[in-house]
PDB file of C-alpha atoms and ligand atoms in Angstrom:
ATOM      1  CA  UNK U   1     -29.513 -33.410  15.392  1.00 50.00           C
ATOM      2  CA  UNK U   2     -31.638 -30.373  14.116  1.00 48.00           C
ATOM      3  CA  UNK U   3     -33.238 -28.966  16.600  1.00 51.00           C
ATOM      4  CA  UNK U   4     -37.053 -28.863  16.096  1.00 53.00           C
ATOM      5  CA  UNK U   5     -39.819 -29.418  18.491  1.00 55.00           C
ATOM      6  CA  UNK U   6     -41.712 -32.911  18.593  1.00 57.00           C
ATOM      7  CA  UNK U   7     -44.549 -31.528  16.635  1.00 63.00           C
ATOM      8  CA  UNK U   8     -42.094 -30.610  13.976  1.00 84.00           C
ATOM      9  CA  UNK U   9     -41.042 -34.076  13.384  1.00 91.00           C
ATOM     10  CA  UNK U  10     -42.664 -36.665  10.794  1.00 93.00           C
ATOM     11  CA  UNK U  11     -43.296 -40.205  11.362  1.00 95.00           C
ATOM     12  CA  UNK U  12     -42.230 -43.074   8.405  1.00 96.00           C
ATOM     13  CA  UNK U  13     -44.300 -46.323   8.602  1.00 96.00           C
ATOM     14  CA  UNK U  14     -42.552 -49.481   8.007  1.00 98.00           C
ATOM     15  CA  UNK U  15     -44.490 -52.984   7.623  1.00 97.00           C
ATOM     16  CA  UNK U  16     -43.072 -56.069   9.136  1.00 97.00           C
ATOM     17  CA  UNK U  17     -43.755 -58.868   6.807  1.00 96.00           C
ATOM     18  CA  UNK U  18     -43.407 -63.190   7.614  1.00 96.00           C
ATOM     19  CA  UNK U  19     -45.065 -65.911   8.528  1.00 95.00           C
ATOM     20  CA  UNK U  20     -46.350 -66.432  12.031  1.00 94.00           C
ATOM     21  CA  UNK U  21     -43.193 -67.529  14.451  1.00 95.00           C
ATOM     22  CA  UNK U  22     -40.162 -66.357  12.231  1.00 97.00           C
ATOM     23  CA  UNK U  23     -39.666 -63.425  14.905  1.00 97.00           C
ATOM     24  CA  UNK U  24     -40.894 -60.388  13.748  1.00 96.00           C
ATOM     25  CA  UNK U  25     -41.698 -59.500  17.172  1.00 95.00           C
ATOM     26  CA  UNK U  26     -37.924 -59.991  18.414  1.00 96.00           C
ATOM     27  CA  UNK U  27     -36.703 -58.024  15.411  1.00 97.00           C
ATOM     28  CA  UNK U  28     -39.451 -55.047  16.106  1.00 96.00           C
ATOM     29  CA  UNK U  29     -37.845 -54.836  19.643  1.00 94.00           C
ATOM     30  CA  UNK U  30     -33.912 -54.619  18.454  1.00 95.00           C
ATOM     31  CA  UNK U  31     -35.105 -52.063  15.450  1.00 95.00           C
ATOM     32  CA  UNK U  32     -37.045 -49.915  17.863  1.00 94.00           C
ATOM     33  CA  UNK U  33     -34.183 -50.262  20.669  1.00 89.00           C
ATOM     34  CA  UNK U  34     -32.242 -47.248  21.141  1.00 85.00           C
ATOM     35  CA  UNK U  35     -31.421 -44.605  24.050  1.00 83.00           C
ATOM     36  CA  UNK U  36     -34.562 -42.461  23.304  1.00 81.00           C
ATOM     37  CA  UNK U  37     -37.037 -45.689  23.723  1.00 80.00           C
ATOM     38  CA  UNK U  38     -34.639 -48.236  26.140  1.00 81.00           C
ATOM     39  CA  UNK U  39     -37.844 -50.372  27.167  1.00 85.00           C
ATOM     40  CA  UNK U  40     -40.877 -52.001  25.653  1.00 84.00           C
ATOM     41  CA  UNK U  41     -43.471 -50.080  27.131  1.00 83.00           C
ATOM     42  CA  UNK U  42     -41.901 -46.687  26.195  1.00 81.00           C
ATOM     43  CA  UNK U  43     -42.131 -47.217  22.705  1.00 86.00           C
ATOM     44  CA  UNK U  44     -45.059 -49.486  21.920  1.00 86.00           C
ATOM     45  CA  UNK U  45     -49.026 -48.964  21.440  1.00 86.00           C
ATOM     46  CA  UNK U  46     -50.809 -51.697  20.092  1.00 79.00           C
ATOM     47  CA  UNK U  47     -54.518 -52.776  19.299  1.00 79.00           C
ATOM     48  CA  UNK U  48     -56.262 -55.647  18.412  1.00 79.00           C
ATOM     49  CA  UNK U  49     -54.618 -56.702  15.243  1.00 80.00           C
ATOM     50  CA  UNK U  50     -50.992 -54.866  15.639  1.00 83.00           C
ATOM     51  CA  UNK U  51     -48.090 -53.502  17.838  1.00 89.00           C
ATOM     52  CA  UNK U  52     -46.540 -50.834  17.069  1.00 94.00           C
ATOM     53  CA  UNK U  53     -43.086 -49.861  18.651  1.00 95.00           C
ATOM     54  CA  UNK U  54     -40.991 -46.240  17.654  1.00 94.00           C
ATOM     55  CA  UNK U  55     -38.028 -44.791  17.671  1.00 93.00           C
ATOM     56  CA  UNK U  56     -36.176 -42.081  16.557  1.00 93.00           C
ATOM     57  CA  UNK U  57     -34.297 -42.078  13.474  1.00 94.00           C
ATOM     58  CA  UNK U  58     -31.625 -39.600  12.160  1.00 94.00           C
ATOM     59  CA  UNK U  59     -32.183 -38.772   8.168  1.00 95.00           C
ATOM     60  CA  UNK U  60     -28.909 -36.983   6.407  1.00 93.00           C
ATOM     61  CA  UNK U  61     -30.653 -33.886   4.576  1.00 83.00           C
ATOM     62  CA  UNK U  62     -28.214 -33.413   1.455  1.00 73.00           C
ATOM     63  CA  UNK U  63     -27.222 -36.785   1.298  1.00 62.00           C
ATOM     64  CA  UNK U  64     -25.079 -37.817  -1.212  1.00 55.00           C
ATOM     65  CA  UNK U  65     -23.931 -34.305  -1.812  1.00 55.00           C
ATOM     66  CA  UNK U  66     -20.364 -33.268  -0.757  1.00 56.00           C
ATOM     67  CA  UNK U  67     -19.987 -30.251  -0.407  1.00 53.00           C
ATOM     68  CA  UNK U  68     -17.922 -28.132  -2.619  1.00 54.00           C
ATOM     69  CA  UNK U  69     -14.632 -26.644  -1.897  1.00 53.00           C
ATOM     70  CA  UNK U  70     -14.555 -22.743  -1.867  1.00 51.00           C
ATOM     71  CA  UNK U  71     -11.194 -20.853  -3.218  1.00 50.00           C
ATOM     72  CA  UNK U  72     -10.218 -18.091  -1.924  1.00 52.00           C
ATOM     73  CA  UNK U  73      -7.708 -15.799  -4.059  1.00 49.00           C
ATOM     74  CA  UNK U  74      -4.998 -17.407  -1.275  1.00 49.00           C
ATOM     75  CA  UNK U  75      -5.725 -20.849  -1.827  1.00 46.00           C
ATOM     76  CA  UNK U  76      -6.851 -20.623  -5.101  1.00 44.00           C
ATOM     77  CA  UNK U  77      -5.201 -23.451  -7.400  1.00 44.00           C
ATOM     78  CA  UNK U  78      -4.094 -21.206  -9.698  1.00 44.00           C
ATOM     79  CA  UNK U  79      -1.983 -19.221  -7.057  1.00 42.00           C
ATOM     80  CA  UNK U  80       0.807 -21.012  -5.117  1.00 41.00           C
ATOM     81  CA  UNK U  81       0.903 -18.438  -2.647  1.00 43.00           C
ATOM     82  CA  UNK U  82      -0.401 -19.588   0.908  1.00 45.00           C
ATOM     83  CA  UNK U  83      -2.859 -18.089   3.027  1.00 46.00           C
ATOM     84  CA  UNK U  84      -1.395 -16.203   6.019  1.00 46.00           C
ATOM     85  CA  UNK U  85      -4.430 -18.261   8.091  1.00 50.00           C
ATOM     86  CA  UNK U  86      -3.584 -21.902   6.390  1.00 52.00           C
ATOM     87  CA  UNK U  87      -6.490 -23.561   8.245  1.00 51.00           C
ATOM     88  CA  UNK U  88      -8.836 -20.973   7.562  1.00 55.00           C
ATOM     89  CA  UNK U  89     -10.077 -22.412   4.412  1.00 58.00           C
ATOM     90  CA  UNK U  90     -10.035 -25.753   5.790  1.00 54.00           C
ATOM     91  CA  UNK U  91     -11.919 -24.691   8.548  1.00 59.00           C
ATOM     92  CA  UNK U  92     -14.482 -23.201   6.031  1.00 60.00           C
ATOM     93  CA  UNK U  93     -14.833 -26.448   4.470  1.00 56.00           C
ATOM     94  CA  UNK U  94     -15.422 -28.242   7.883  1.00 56.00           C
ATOM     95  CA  UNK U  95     -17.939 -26.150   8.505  1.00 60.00           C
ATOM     96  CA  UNK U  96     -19.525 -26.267   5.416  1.00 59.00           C
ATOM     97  CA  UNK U  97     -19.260 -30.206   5.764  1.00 58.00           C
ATOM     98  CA  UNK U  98     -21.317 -30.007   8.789  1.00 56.00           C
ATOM     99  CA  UNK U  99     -24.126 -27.590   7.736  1.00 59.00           C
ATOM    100  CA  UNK U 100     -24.537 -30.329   4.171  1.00 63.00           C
ATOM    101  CA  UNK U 101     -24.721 -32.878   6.216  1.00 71.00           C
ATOM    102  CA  UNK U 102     -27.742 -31.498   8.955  1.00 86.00           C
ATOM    103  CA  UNK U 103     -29.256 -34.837  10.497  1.00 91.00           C
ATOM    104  CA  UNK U 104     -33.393 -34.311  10.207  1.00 93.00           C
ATOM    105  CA  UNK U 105     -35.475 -36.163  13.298  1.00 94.00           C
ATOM    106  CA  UNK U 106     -37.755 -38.854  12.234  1.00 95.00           C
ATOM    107  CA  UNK U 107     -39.728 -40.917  14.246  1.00 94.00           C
ATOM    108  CA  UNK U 108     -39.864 -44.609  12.800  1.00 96.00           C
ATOM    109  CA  UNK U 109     -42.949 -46.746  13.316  1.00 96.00           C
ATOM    110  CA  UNK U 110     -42.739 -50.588  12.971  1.00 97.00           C
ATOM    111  CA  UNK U 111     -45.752 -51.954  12.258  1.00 95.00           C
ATOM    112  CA  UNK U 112     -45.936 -55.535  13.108  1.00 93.00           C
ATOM    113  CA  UNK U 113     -49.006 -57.388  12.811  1.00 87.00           C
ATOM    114  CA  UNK U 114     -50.325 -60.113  15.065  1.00 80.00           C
ATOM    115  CA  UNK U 115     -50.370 -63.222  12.872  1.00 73.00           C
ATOM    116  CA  UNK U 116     -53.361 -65.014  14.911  1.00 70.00           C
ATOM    117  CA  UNK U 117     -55.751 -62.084  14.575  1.00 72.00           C
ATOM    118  CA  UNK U 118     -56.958 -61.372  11.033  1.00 79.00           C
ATOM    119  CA  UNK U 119     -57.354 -57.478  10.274  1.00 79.00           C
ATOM    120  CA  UNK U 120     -60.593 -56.629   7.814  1.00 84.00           C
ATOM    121  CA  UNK U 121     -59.661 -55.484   4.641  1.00 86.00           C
ATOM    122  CA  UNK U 122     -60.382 -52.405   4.702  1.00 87.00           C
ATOM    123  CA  UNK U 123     -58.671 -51.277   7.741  1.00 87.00           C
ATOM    124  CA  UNK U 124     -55.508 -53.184   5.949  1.00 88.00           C
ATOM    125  CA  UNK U 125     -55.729 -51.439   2.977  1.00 90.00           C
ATOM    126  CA  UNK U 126     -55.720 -48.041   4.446  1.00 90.00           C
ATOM    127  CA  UNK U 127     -52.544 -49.073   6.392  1.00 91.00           C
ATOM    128  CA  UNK U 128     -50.701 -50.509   3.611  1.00 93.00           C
ATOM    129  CA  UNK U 129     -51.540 -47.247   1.827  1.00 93.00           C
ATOM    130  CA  UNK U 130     -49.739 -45.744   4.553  1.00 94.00           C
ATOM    131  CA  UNK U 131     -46.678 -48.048   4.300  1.00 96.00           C
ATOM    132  CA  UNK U 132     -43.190 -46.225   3.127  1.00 96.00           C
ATOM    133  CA  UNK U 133     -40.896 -49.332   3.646  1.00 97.00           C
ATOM    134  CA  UNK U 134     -41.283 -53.399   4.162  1.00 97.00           C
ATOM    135  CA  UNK U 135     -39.485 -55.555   5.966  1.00 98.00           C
ATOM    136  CA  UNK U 136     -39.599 -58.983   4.735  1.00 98.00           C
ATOM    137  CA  UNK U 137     -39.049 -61.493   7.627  1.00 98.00           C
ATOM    138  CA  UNK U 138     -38.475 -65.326   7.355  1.00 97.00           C
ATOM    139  CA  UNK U 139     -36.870 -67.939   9.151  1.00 97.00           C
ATOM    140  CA  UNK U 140     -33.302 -69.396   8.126  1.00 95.00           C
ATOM    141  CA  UNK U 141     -34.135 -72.999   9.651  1.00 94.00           C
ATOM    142  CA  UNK U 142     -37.225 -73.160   7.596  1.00 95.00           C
ATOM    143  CA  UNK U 143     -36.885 -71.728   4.030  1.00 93.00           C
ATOM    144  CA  UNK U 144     -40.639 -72.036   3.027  1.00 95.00           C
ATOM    145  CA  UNK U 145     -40.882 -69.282   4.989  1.00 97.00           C
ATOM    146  CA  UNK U 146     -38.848 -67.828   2.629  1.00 96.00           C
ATOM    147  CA  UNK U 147     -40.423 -69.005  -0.362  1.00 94.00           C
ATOM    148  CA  UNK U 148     -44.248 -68.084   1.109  1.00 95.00           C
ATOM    149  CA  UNK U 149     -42.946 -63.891   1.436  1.00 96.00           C
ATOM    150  CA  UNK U 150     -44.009 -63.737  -2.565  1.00 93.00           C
ATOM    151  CA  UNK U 151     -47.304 -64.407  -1.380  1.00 94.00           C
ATOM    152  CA  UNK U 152     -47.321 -62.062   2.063  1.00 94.00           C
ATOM    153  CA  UNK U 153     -45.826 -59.684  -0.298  1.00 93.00           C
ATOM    154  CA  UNK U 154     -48.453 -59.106  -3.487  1.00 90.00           C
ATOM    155  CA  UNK U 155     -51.793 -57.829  -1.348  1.00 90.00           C
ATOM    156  CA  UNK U 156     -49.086 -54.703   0.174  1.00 92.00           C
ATOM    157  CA  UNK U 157     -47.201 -54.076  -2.820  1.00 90.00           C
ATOM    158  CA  UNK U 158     -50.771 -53.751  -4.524  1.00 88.00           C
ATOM    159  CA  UNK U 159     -51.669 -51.172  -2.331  1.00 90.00           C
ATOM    160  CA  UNK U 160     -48.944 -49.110  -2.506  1.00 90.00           C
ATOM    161  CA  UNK U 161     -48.539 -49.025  -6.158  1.00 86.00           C
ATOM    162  CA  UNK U 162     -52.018 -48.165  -6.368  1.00 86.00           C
ATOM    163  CA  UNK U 163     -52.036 -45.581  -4.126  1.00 87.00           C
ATOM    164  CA  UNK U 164     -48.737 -44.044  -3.971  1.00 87.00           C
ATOM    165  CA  UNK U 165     -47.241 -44.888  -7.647  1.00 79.00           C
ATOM    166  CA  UNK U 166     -50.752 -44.206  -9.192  1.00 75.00           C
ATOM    167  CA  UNK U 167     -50.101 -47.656 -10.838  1.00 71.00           C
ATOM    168  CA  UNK U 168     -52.822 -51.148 -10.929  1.00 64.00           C
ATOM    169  CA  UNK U 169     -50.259 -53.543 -11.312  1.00 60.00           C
ATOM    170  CA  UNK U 170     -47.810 -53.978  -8.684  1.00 57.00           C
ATOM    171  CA  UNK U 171     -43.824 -53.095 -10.025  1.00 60.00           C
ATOM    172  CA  UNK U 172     -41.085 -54.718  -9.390  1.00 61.00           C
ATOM    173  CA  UNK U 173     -39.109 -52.324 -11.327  1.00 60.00           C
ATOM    174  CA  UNK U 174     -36.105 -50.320  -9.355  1.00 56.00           C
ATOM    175  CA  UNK U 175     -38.734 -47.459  -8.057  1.00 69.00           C
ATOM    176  CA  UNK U 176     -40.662 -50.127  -5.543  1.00 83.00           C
ATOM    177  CA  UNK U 177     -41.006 -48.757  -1.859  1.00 92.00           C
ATOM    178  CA  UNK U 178     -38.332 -49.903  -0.168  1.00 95.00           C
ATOM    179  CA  UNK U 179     -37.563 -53.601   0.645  1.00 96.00           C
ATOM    180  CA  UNK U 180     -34.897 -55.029   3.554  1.00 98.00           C
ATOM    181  CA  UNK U 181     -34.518 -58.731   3.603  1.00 97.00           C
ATOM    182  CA  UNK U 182     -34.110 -60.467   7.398  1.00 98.00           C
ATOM    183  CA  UNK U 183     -33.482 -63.799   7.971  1.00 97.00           C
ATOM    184  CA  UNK U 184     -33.717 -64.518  11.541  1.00 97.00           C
ATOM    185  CA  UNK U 185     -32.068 -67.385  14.221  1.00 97.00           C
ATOM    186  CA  UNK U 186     -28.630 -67.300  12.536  1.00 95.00           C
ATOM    187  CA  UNK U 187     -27.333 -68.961  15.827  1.00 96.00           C
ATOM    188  CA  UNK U 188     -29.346 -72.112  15.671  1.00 95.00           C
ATOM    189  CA  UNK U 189     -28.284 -72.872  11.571  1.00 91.00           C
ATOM    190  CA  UNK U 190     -26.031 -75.718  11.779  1.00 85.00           C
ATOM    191  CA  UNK U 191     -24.901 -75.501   8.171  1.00 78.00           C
ATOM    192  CA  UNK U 192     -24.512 -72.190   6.191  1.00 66.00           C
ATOM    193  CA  UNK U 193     -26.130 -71.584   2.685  1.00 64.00           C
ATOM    194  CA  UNK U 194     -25.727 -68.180   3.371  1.00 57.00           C
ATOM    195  CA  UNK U 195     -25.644 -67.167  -0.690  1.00 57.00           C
ATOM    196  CA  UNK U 196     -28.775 -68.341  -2.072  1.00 62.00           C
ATOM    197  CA  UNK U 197     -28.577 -66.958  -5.509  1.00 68.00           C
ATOM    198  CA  UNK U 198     -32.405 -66.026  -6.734  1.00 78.00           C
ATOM    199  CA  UNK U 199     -33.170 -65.803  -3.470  1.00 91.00           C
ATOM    200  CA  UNK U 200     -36.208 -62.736  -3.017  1.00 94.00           C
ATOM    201  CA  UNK U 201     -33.415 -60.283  -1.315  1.00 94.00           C
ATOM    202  CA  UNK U 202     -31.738 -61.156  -4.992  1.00 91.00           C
ATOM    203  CA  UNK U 203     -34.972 -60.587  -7.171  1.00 90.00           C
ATOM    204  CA  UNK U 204     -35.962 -57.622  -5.477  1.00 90.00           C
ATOM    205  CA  UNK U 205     -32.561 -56.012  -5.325  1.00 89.00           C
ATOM    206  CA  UNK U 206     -32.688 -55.354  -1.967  1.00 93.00           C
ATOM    207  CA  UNK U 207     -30.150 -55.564   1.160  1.00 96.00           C
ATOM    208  CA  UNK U 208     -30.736 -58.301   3.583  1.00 96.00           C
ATOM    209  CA  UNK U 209     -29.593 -59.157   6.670  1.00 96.00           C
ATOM    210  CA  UNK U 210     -29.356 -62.645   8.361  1.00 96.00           C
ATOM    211  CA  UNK U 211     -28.852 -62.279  12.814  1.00 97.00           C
ATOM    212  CA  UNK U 212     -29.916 -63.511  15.574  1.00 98.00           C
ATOM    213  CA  UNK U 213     -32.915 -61.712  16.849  1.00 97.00           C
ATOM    214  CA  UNK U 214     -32.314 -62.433  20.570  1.00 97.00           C
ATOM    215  CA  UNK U 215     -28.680 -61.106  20.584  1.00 97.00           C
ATOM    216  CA  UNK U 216     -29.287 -57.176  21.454  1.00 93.00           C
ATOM    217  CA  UNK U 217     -25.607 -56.336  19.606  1.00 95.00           C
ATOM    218  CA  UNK U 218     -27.101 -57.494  15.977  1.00 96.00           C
ATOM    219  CA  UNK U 219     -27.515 -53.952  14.905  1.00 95.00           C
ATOM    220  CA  UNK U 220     -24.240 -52.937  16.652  1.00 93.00           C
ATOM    221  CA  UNK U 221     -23.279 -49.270  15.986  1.00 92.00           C
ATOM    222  CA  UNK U 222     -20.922 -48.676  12.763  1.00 93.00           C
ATOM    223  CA  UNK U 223     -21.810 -52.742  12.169  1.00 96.00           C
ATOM    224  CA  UNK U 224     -22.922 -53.736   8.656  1.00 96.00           C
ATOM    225  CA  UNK U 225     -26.421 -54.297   9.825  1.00 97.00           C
ATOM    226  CA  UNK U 226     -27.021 -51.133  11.406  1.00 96.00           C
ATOM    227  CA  UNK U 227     -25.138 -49.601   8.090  1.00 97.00           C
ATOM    228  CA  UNK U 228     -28.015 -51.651   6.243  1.00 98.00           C
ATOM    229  CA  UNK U 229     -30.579 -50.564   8.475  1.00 97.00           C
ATOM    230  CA  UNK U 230     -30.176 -47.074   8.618  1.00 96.00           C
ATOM    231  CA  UNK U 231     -29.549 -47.146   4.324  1.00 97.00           C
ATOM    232  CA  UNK U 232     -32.859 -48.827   4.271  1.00 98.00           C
ATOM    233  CA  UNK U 233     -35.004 -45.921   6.572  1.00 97.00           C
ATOM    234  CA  UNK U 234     -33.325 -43.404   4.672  1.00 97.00           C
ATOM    235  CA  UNK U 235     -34.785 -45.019   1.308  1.00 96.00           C
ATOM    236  CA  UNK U 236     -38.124 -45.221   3.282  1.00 97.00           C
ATOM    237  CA  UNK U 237     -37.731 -41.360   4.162  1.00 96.00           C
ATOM    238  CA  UNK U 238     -36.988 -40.388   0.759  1.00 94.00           C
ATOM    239  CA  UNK U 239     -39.960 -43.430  -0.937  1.00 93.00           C
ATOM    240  CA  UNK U 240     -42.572 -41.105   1.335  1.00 94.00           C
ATOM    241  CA  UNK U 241     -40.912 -37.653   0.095  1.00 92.00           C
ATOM    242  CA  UNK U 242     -41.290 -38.538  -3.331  1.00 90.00           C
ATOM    243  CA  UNK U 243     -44.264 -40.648  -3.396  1.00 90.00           C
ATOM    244  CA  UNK U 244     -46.504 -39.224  -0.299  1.00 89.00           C
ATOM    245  CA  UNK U 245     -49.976 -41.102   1.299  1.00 84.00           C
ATOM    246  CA  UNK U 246     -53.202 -39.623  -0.066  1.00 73.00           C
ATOM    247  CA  UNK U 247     -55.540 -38.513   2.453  1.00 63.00           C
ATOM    248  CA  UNK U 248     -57.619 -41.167   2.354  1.00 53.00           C
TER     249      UNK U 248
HETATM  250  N1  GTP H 301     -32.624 -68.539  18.905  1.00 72.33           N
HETATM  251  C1  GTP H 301     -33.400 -67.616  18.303  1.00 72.33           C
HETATM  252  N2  GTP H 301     -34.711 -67.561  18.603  1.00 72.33           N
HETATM  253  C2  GTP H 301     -35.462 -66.625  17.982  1.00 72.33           C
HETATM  254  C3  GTP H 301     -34.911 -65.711  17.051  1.00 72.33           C
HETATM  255  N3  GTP H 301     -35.902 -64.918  16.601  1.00 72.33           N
HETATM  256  C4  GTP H 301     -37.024 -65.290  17.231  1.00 72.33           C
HETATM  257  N4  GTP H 301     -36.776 -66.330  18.078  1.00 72.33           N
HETATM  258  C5  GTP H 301     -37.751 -67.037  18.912  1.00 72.33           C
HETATM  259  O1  GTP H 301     -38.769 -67.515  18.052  1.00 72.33           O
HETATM  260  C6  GTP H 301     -40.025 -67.434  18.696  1.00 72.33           C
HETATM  261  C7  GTP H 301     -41.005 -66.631  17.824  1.00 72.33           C
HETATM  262  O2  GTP H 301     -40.545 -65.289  17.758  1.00 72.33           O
HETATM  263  P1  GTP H 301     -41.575 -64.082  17.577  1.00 72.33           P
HETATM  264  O3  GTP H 301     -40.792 -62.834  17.483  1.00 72.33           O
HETATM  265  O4  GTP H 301     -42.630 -64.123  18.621  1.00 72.33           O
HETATM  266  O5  GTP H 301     -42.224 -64.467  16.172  1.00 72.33           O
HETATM  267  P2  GTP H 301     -43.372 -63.677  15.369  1.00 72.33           P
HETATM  268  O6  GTP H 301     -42.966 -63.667  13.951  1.00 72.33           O
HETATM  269  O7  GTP H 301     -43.611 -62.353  16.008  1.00 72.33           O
HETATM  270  O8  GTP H 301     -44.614 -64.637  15.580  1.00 72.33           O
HETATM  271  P3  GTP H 301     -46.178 -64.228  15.486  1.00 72.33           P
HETATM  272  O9  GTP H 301     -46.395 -63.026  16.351  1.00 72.33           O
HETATM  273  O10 GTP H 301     -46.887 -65.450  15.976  1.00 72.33           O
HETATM  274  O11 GTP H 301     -46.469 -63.976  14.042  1.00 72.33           O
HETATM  275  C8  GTP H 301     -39.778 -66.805  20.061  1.00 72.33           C
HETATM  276  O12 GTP H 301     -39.687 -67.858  21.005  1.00 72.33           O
HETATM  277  C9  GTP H 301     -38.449 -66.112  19.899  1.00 72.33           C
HETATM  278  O13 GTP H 301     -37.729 -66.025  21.113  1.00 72.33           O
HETATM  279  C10 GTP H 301     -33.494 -65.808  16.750  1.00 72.33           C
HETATM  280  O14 GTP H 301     -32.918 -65.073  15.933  1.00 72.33           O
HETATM  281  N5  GTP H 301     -32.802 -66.780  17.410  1.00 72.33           N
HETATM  282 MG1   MG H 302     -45.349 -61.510  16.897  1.00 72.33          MG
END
């Protein structure tokens, strides 16, 4: 990890988003879990209408961009003469590997509101404004949960496009802030209709993830779920890079 000094490092906001009971609150604790932030009260504040927890999240600078291989006169192509040192160009591409791919500090803040306490608008507004990445949470044994996220979905989306795309209208288009799909208690479904076609994860275009909130290995390292996961805060990363909050 780069090494920079807490005030040096920038916080992304990401909104939990589902109907009261699906567990957004047991998901917020396994995102926000790591070795930094092992227990609940080292990573959360809260207020009256939310709880937020944190953690630290490692952003690839230069992602997407291997890096290119030098030639020396001794390993050019063209030549089929060796090096005398045959690792030393290898060795400047390992190096040069490294340095491309520099890992940036983050801290990650999971906003997750408390579904029995109704936040005025305006204080909602200014935190949606805020948002750089959604988390859309429903419930596998109840799929109107699932159907209802359209509606938990609009008032946000409205926000941000207004405020960070400079746009009325909310877009749907491939540019939208971030979006990961959860469906939670994957160990109490009986039967599997695990591929809904049209579901939201499919009209969004978005990665989602169906676990079980209450099993702490669900975002297992090098599992596809923490592959998802860490995809998804990178897109959130680059969404506030490239569309940043107003002061407001
Ligand atoms: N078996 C199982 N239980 C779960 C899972 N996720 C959540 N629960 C349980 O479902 C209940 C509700 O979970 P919460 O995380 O509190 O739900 P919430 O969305 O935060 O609810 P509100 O704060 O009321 O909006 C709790 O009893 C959890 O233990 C899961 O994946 N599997
Ligand atoms: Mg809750």
């Amino acid at each position: 990890m780069a090494d920079q000094t807490i005030k040096h490092v920038s916080t992304a906001r990401i909104l939990l988003l589902g109907e009261a009971g699906v567990g957004k609150s047991r998901l917020t604790d396994l995102l926000a879990m790591s070795i930094d932030t092992p227990t609940h009260s080292s990573r959360t504040v809260g207020n009256l209408w939310w709880s937020v927890q944190v953690r630290l999240h490692e952003y690839p600078s230069n992602k997407g961009m291997p890096p290119t291989p030098e030639w020396t006169s001794a390993s050019s192509p063209s030549s089929s003469s060796h090096s005398s040192e045959p690792f030393a160009s290898f060795k400047g591409f390992r190096d040069r590997a490294a340095s491309a791919c520099e890992m940036i500090p983050y801290f990650v803040e999971f906003y997750d509101l408390k579904s029995s306490m109704r936040m005025p608008r305006e204080h909602r507004n200014r935190l949606f404004r805020n948002i750089d990445g959604i988390i859309l949470v429903y419930d596998l044994l109840d799929m109107r949960t699932h159907d209802n996220l359209h509606d938990l979905l609009y008032h946000p989306l409205r926000q941000i496009c207004r405020y960070r795309h400079n746009r009325l209208r909310p877009i749907l288009s491939r540019h939208h802030v971030p979006i990961l799909v959860v469906g939670t208690k994957l160990d109490m479904l009986q039967s599997r209709r695990l591929h809904r076609s049209g579901g939201i994860a499919y009209q969004l275009s978005t990665d989602e993830i169906l676990l079980n909130c209450l099993d702490t290995d669900s975002f297992a390292e090098k599992s596809r779920n923490e592959a998802k996961l860490r995809k998804f805060l990178n897109n959130a990363i680059d969404f506030k890079h490239f569309f940043p909050a107003r002061r407001n």
